Every structure is written in C-alpha cells, then in structure tokens.
PDB file of C-alpha atoms in Angstrom:
ATOM      1  CA  MET A   1      88.151 124.826 116.827  1.00  0.00           C
ATOM      2  CA  SER A   2      88.157 122.828 120.028  1.00  0.00           C
ATOM      3  CA  THR A   3      87.557 119.158 120.650  1.00  0.00           C
ATOM      4  CA  ARG A   4      83.961 118.353 121.579  1.00  0.00           C
ATOM      5  CA  ILE A   5      84.603 115.031 123.325  1.00  0.00           C
ATOM      6  CA  ASP A   6      87.349 112.465 123.531  1.00  0.00           C
ATOM      7  CA  TYR A   7      85.364 109.632 121.974  1.00  0.00           C
ATOM      8  CA  ALA A   8      87.962 106.994 122.906  1.00  0.00           C
ATOM      9  CA  LYS A   9      87.551 107.848 126.589  1.00  0.00           C
ATOM     10  CA  ALA A  10      83.793 108.357 126.353  1.00  0.00           C
ATOM     11  CA  SER A  11      83.260 104.901 124.845  1.00  0.00           C
ATOM     12  CA  PRO A  12      86.377 102.754 125.310  1.00  0.00           C
ATOM     13  CA  GLU A  13      84.695  99.506 124.217  1.00  0.00           C
ATOM     14  CA  GLY A  14      83.640 100.988 120.878  1.00  0.00           C
ATOM     15  CA  PHE A  15      87.100 102.454 120.355  1.00  0.00           C
ATOM     16  CA  LYS A  16      88.693  99.110 121.232  1.00  0.00           C
ATOM     17  CA  ALA A  17      86.554  97.404 118.569  1.00  0.00           C
ATOM     18  CA  PHE A  18      87.784  99.853 115.924  1.00  0.00           C
ATOM     19  CA  LEU A  19      91.361  99.311 117.069  1.00  0.00           C
ATOM     20  CA  GLY A  20      90.817  95.591 116.483  1.00  0.00           C
ATOM     21  CA  VAL A  21      90.029  96.304 112.838  1.00  0.00           C
ATOM     22  CA  TYR A  22      93.068  98.605 112.659  1.00  0.00           C
ATOM     23  CA  ALA A  23      95.291  95.819 114.026  1.00  0.00           C
ATOM     24  CA  ALA A  24      93.863  93.321 111.536  1.00  0.00           C
ATOM     25  CA  VAL A  25      94.589  95.693 108.641  1.00  0.00           C
ATOM     26  CA  GLN A  26      98.150  96.221 109.912  1.00  0.00           C
ATOM     27  CA  LYS A  27      98.670  92.433 109.954  1.00  0.00           C
ATOM     28  CA  SER A  28      96.953  91.871 106.600  1.00  0.00           C
ATOM     29  CA  GLY A  29     100.131  91.727 104.544  1.00  0.00           C
ATOM     30  CA  LEU A  30      99.340  94.886 102.589  1.00  0.00           C
ATOM     31  CA  PRO A  31     102.308  97.271 102.635  1.00  0.00           C
ATOM     32  CA  LYS A  32     102.084  99.901 105.385  1.00  0.00           C
ATOM     33  CA  GLU A  33     102.841 102.707 102.939  1.00  0.00           C
ATOM     34  CA  LEU A  34      99.979 101.593 100.665  1.00  0.00           C
ATOM     35  CA  ILE A  35      97.562 101.520 103.596  1.00  0.00           C
ATOM     36  CA  ASP A  36      98.728 104.945 104.766  1.00  0.00           C
ATOM     37  CA  LEU A  37      98.317 106.376 101.251  1.00  0.00           C
ATOM     38  CA  VAL A  38      94.754 105.066 101.223  1.00  0.00           C
ATOM     39  CA  TYR A  39      94.092 106.452 104.712  1.00  0.00           C
ATOM     40  CA  LEU A  40      95.383 109.827 103.568  1.00  0.00           C
ATOM     41  CA  ARG A  41      93.313 109.890 100.370  1.00  0.00           C
ATOM     42  CA  VAL A  42      90.124 108.906 102.184  1.00  0.00           C
ATOM     43  CA  SER A  43      90.819 111.637 104.741  1.00  0.00           C
ATOM     44  CA  HIS A  44      91.314 114.192 101.939  1.00  0.00           C
ATOM     45  CA  ILE A  45      87.962 113.272 100.421  1.00  0.00           C
ATOM     46  CA  ASN A  46      86.177 113.508 103.763  1.00  0.00           C
ATOM     47  CA  GLY A  47      87.930 116.700 104.836  1.00  0.00           C
ATOM     48  CA  CYS A  48      89.261 115.371 108.137  1.00  0.00           C
ATOM     49  CA  ALA A  49      92.100 117.719 109.103  1.00  0.00           C
ATOM     50  CA  TYR A  50      93.139 115.583 112.079  1.00  0.00           C
ATOM     51  CA  CYS A  51      93.536 112.476 109.913  1.00  0.00           C
ATOM     52  CA  VAL A  52      95.183 114.295 106.990  1.00  0.00           C
ATOM     53  CA  ASP A  53      97.745 115.680 109.433  1.00  0.00           C
ATOM     54  CA  MET A  54      98.322 112.327 111.149  1.00  0.00           C
ATOM     55  CA  HIS A  55      98.647 110.221 108.003  1.00  0.00           C
ATOM     56  CA  SER A  56     100.834 112.789 106.254  1.00  0.00           C
ATOM     57  CA  ARG A  57     103.180 112.669 109.235  1.00  0.00           C
ATOM     58  CA  ASP A  58     103.102 108.847 109.257  1.00  0.00           C
ATOM     59  CA  LEU A  59     104.017 108.721 105.575  1.00  0.00           C
ATOM     60  CA  LEU A  60     106.849 111.215 105.991  1.00  0.00           C
ATOM     61  CA  LYS A  61     108.204 109.278 109.003  1.00  0.00           C
ATOM     62  CA  GLY A  62     108.049 106.127 106.892  1.00  0.00           C
ATOM     63  CA  GLY A  63     110.239 107.741 104.268  1.00  0.00           C
ATOM     64  CA  LEU A  64     107.742 108.838 101.641  1.00  0.00           C
ATOM     65  CA  ALA A  65     109.153 111.700  99.580  1.00  0.00           C
ATOM     66  CA  VAL A  66     107.456 115.063 100.032  1.00  0.00           C
ATOM     67  CA  ASP A  67     107.131 115.258  96.242  1.00  0.00           C
ATOM     68  CA  LYS A  68     104.879 112.199  96.291  1.00  0.00           C
ATOM     69  CA  LEU A  69     102.984 113.189  99.437  1.00  0.00           C
ATOM     70  CA  VAL A  70     101.825 116.506  98.015  1.00  0.00           C
ATOM     71  CA  LEU A  71     100.526 114.810  94.870  1.00  0.00           C
ATOM     72  CA  VAL A  72      98.271 112.289  96.646  1.00  0.00           C
ATOM     73  CA  PRO A  73      95.142 114.456  96.114  1.00  0.00           C
ATOM     74  CA  VAL A  74      95.894 114.607  92.372  1.00  0.00           C
ATOM     75  CA  TRP A  75      97.398 111.148  91.932  1.00  0.00           C
ATOM     76  CA  HIS A  76      95.393 110.722  88.682  1.00  0.00           C
ATOM     77  CA  GLU A  77      97.677 113.306  87.094  1.00  0.00           C
ATOM     78  CA  ALA A  78     100.973 112.226  88.682  1.00  0.00           C
ATOM     79  CA  GLY A  79     101.978 109.781  85.963  1.00  0.00           C
ATOM     80  CA  ALA A  80     104.263 106.942  86.993  1.00  0.00           C
ATOM     81  CA  LEU A  81     105.020 108.485  90.394  1.00  0.00           C
ATOM     82  CA  PHE A  82     102.438 106.073  91.826  1.00  0.00           C
ATOM     83  CA  SER A  83     102.748 102.351  91.063  1.00  0.00           C
ATOM     84  CA  SER A  84      99.914 100.468  89.370  1.00  0.00           C
ATOM     85  CA  ARG A  85      98.942  98.926  92.729  1.00  0.00           C
ATOM     86  CA  GLU A  86      98.959 102.336  94.412  1.00  0.00           C
ATOM     87  CA  ARG A  87      96.812 103.796  91.625  1.00  0.00           C
ATOM     88  CA  ALA A  88      94.396 100.879  91.885  1.00  0.00           C
ATOM     89  CA  ALA A  89      94.201 101.232  95.676  1.00  0.00           C
ATOM     90  CA  LEU A  90      93.642 104.985  95.487  1.00  0.00           C
ATOM     91  CA  ALA A  91      90.945 104.575  92.814  1.00  0.00           C
ATOM     92  CA  TRP A  92      89.242 101.883  94.908  1.00  0.00           C
ATOM     93  CA  ALA A  93      89.458 104.131  97.990  1.00  0.00           C
ATOM     94  CA  GLU A  94      87.790 106.950  96.079  1.00  0.00           C
ATOM     95  CA  THR A  95      84.921 104.906  94.657  1.00  0.00           C
ATOM     96  CA  VAL A  96      84.214 103.126  97.959  1.00  0.00           C
ATOM     97  CA  THR A  97      84.431 106.350  99.986  1.00  0.00           C
ATOM     98  CA  ARG A  98      82.043 108.057  97.555  1.00  0.00           C
ATOM     99  CA  VAL A  99      79.704 105.048  97.503  1.00  0.00           C
ATOM    100  CA  ALA A 100      76.549 107.201  97.630  1.00  0.00           C
ATOM    101  CA  GLU A 101      77.664 108.921  94.409  1.00  0.00           C
ATOM    102  CA  THR A 102      79.378 106.052  92.595  1.00  0.00           C
ATOM    103  CA  GLY A 103      77.497 102.926  93.616  1.00  0.00           C
ATOM    104  CA  VAL A 104      80.923 101.248  93.188  1.00  0.00           C
ATOM    105  CA  PRO A 105      80.513 100.254  89.535  1.00  0.00           C
ATOM    106  CA  ASP A 106      81.622  96.898  88.168  1.00  0.00           C
ATOM    107  CA  ALA A 107      84.393  98.595  86.180  1.00  0.00           C
ATOM    108  CA  ASP A 108      85.879  99.994  89.409  1.00  0.00           C
ATOM    109  CA  TYR A 109      85.689  96.591  91.071  1.00  0.00           C
ATOM    110  CA  ASP A 110      87.226  94.876  88.047  1.00  0.00           C
ATOM    111  CA  ALA A 111      90.127  97.361  87.998  1.00  0.00           C
ATOM    112  CA  ALA A 112      90.846  96.794  91.697  1.00  0.00           C
ATOM    113  CA  ALA A 113      90.431  93.010  91.407  1.00  0.00           C
ATOM    114  CA  ALA A 114      92.973  92.985  88.567  1.00  0.00           C
ATOM    115  CA  GLU A 115      95.645  94.278  90.989  1.00  0.00           C
ATOM    116  CA  PHE A 116      94.662  92.646  94.279  1.00  0.00           C
ATOM    117  CA  SER A 117      93.774  89.121  95.395  1.00  0.00           C
ATOM    118  CA  ASP A 118      90.371  88.592  96.997  1.00  0.00           C
ATOM    119  CA  LYS A 119      91.949  88.720 100.465  1.00  0.00           C
ATOM    120  CA  GLU A 120      93.926  91.850  99.666  1.00  0.00           C
ATOM    121  CA  LEU A 121      90.857  93.569  98.242  1.00  0.00           C
ATOM    122  CA  ALA A 122      88.784  92.642 101.286  1.00  0.00           C
ATOM    123  CA  ASP A 123      91.538  93.905 103.609  1.00  0.00           C
ATOM    124  CA  LEU A 124      91.925  97.083 101.574  1.00  0.00           C
ATOM    125  CA  THR A 125      88.178  97.651 101.829  1.00  0.00           C
ATOM    126  CA  TYR A 126      88.314  97.113 105.608  1.00  0.00           C
ATOM    127  CA  ALA A 127      91.001  99.822 105.711  1.00  0.00           C
ATOM    128  CA  ILE A 128      88.851 102.179 103.630  1.00  0.00           C
ATOM    129  CA  GLY A 129      85.779 101.556 105.776  1.00  0.00           C
ATOM    130  CA  LEU A 130      87.792 102.003 108.962  1.00  0.00           C
ATOM    131  CA  MET A 131      89.237 105.333 107.819  1.00  0.00           C
ATOM    132  CA  ASN A 132      85.830 106.567 106.753  1.00  0.00           C
ATOM    133  CA  ALA A 133      84.593 105.803 110.278  1.00  0.00           C
ATOM    134  CA  PHE A 134      87.587 107.472 111.954  1.00  0.00           C
ATOM    135  CA  ASN A 135      87.142 110.517 109.709  1.00  0.00           C
ATOM    136  CA  ARG A 136      83.583 110.824 110.910  1.00  0.00           C
ATOM    137  CA  PHE A 137      84.703 110.630 114.536  1.00  0.00           C
ATOM    138  CA  GLY A 138      87.424 113.201 113.933  1.00  0.00           C
ATOM    139  CA  ILE A 139      85.089 115.640 112.206  1.00  0.00           C
ATOM    140  CA  ALA A 140      82.042 115.097 114.453  1.00  0.00           C
ATOM    141  CA  PHE A 141      84.029 115.474 117.659  1.00  0.00           C
ATOM    142  CA  ARG A 142      86.455 118.128 116.299  1.00  0.00           C
ATOM    143  CA  SER A 143      89.721 116.277 116.894  1.00  0.00           C
ATOM    144  CA  THR A 144      92.525 118.832 116.780  1.00  0.00           C
ATOM    145  CA  PRO A 145      95.353 118.192 114.301  1.00  0.00           C
ATOM    146  CA  ALA A 146      98.843 118.087 115.827  1.00  0.00           C
ATOM    147  CA  ALA A 147      99.850 120.977 113.566  1.00  0.00           C
ATOM    148  CA  ALA A 148      97.140 123.158 115.136  1.00  0.00           C
ATOM    149  CA  VAL A 149      98.081 122.516 118.765  1.00  0.00           C
TER     150      VAL A 149
END
C-alpha cells in the first residue's frame, strides 16, 4: 500500500483547522492517556492502520502497560483493568463512532454524562469526532503506518 496524497501538504489550511481542534482537546483538561485510549479505540473501529499504530505507540511512550494496550479492543471483557471513566469514555467513543448504527441512545448518553461534566463530555466528543475525521483521511489517502515503513 502506498500513500495516495499527503493531505496536509495538499490542503494546509484544512489541516491547520483540524490541528486547532486537536490543540483544544489537548488543553481541555481531560487526561492525555484517556484521550489516547479513545483515539485508539475509534481507530480500531474504523480500521485505520496508520492511526492504530500511532496511538498505540503514543500510549506505550506515555507508560501504558502492554497488557492494557492489547485489551483495548475488548475492554468490555477486561474487568477492572479499565477505570470507570475509561470504560465510560470507550463506550461513548463506540456509540458516537457508530452513530449510523446506534443513533446514540439516551442510555448511552446518560452513562457517559454520569462520569463526565458537560464540558468534559463535549471535549470528549470533539476528540471522537476529530479522530473519526483523521481516520477517514488516513484510510482514504492510504497513510502508511510507521511499522510498515
């Protein structure tokens, strides 16, 4: 697989706008590891190899144990390995990413809202939306994962 285009170079203004959202999420007050777990889970769902590779590496560099990293796709079955906030964030990431299938039911919203303030939930949803967009760029333009270079 080879890269089709470098979308950041092809449209720097569009890329800069997405980086603005990324910077806002980074400054939101949500823990970096939580955001990276959400980025990774969204990337799993969407099948973006570039993003799965990148966010796995980010989490490992940040000190996440390999034991936890490999269980992100099956976090539902990982017991107490993931905190209640992590489980709520991952569940919210799944329902929002699969919006066409789920419609984001009230029960999913209520579960997320029980763990996060309104601001945190809005910021978490910005992160989910951003990663869904970056996954689409990565897949559409065939971004090459670092592991495949």
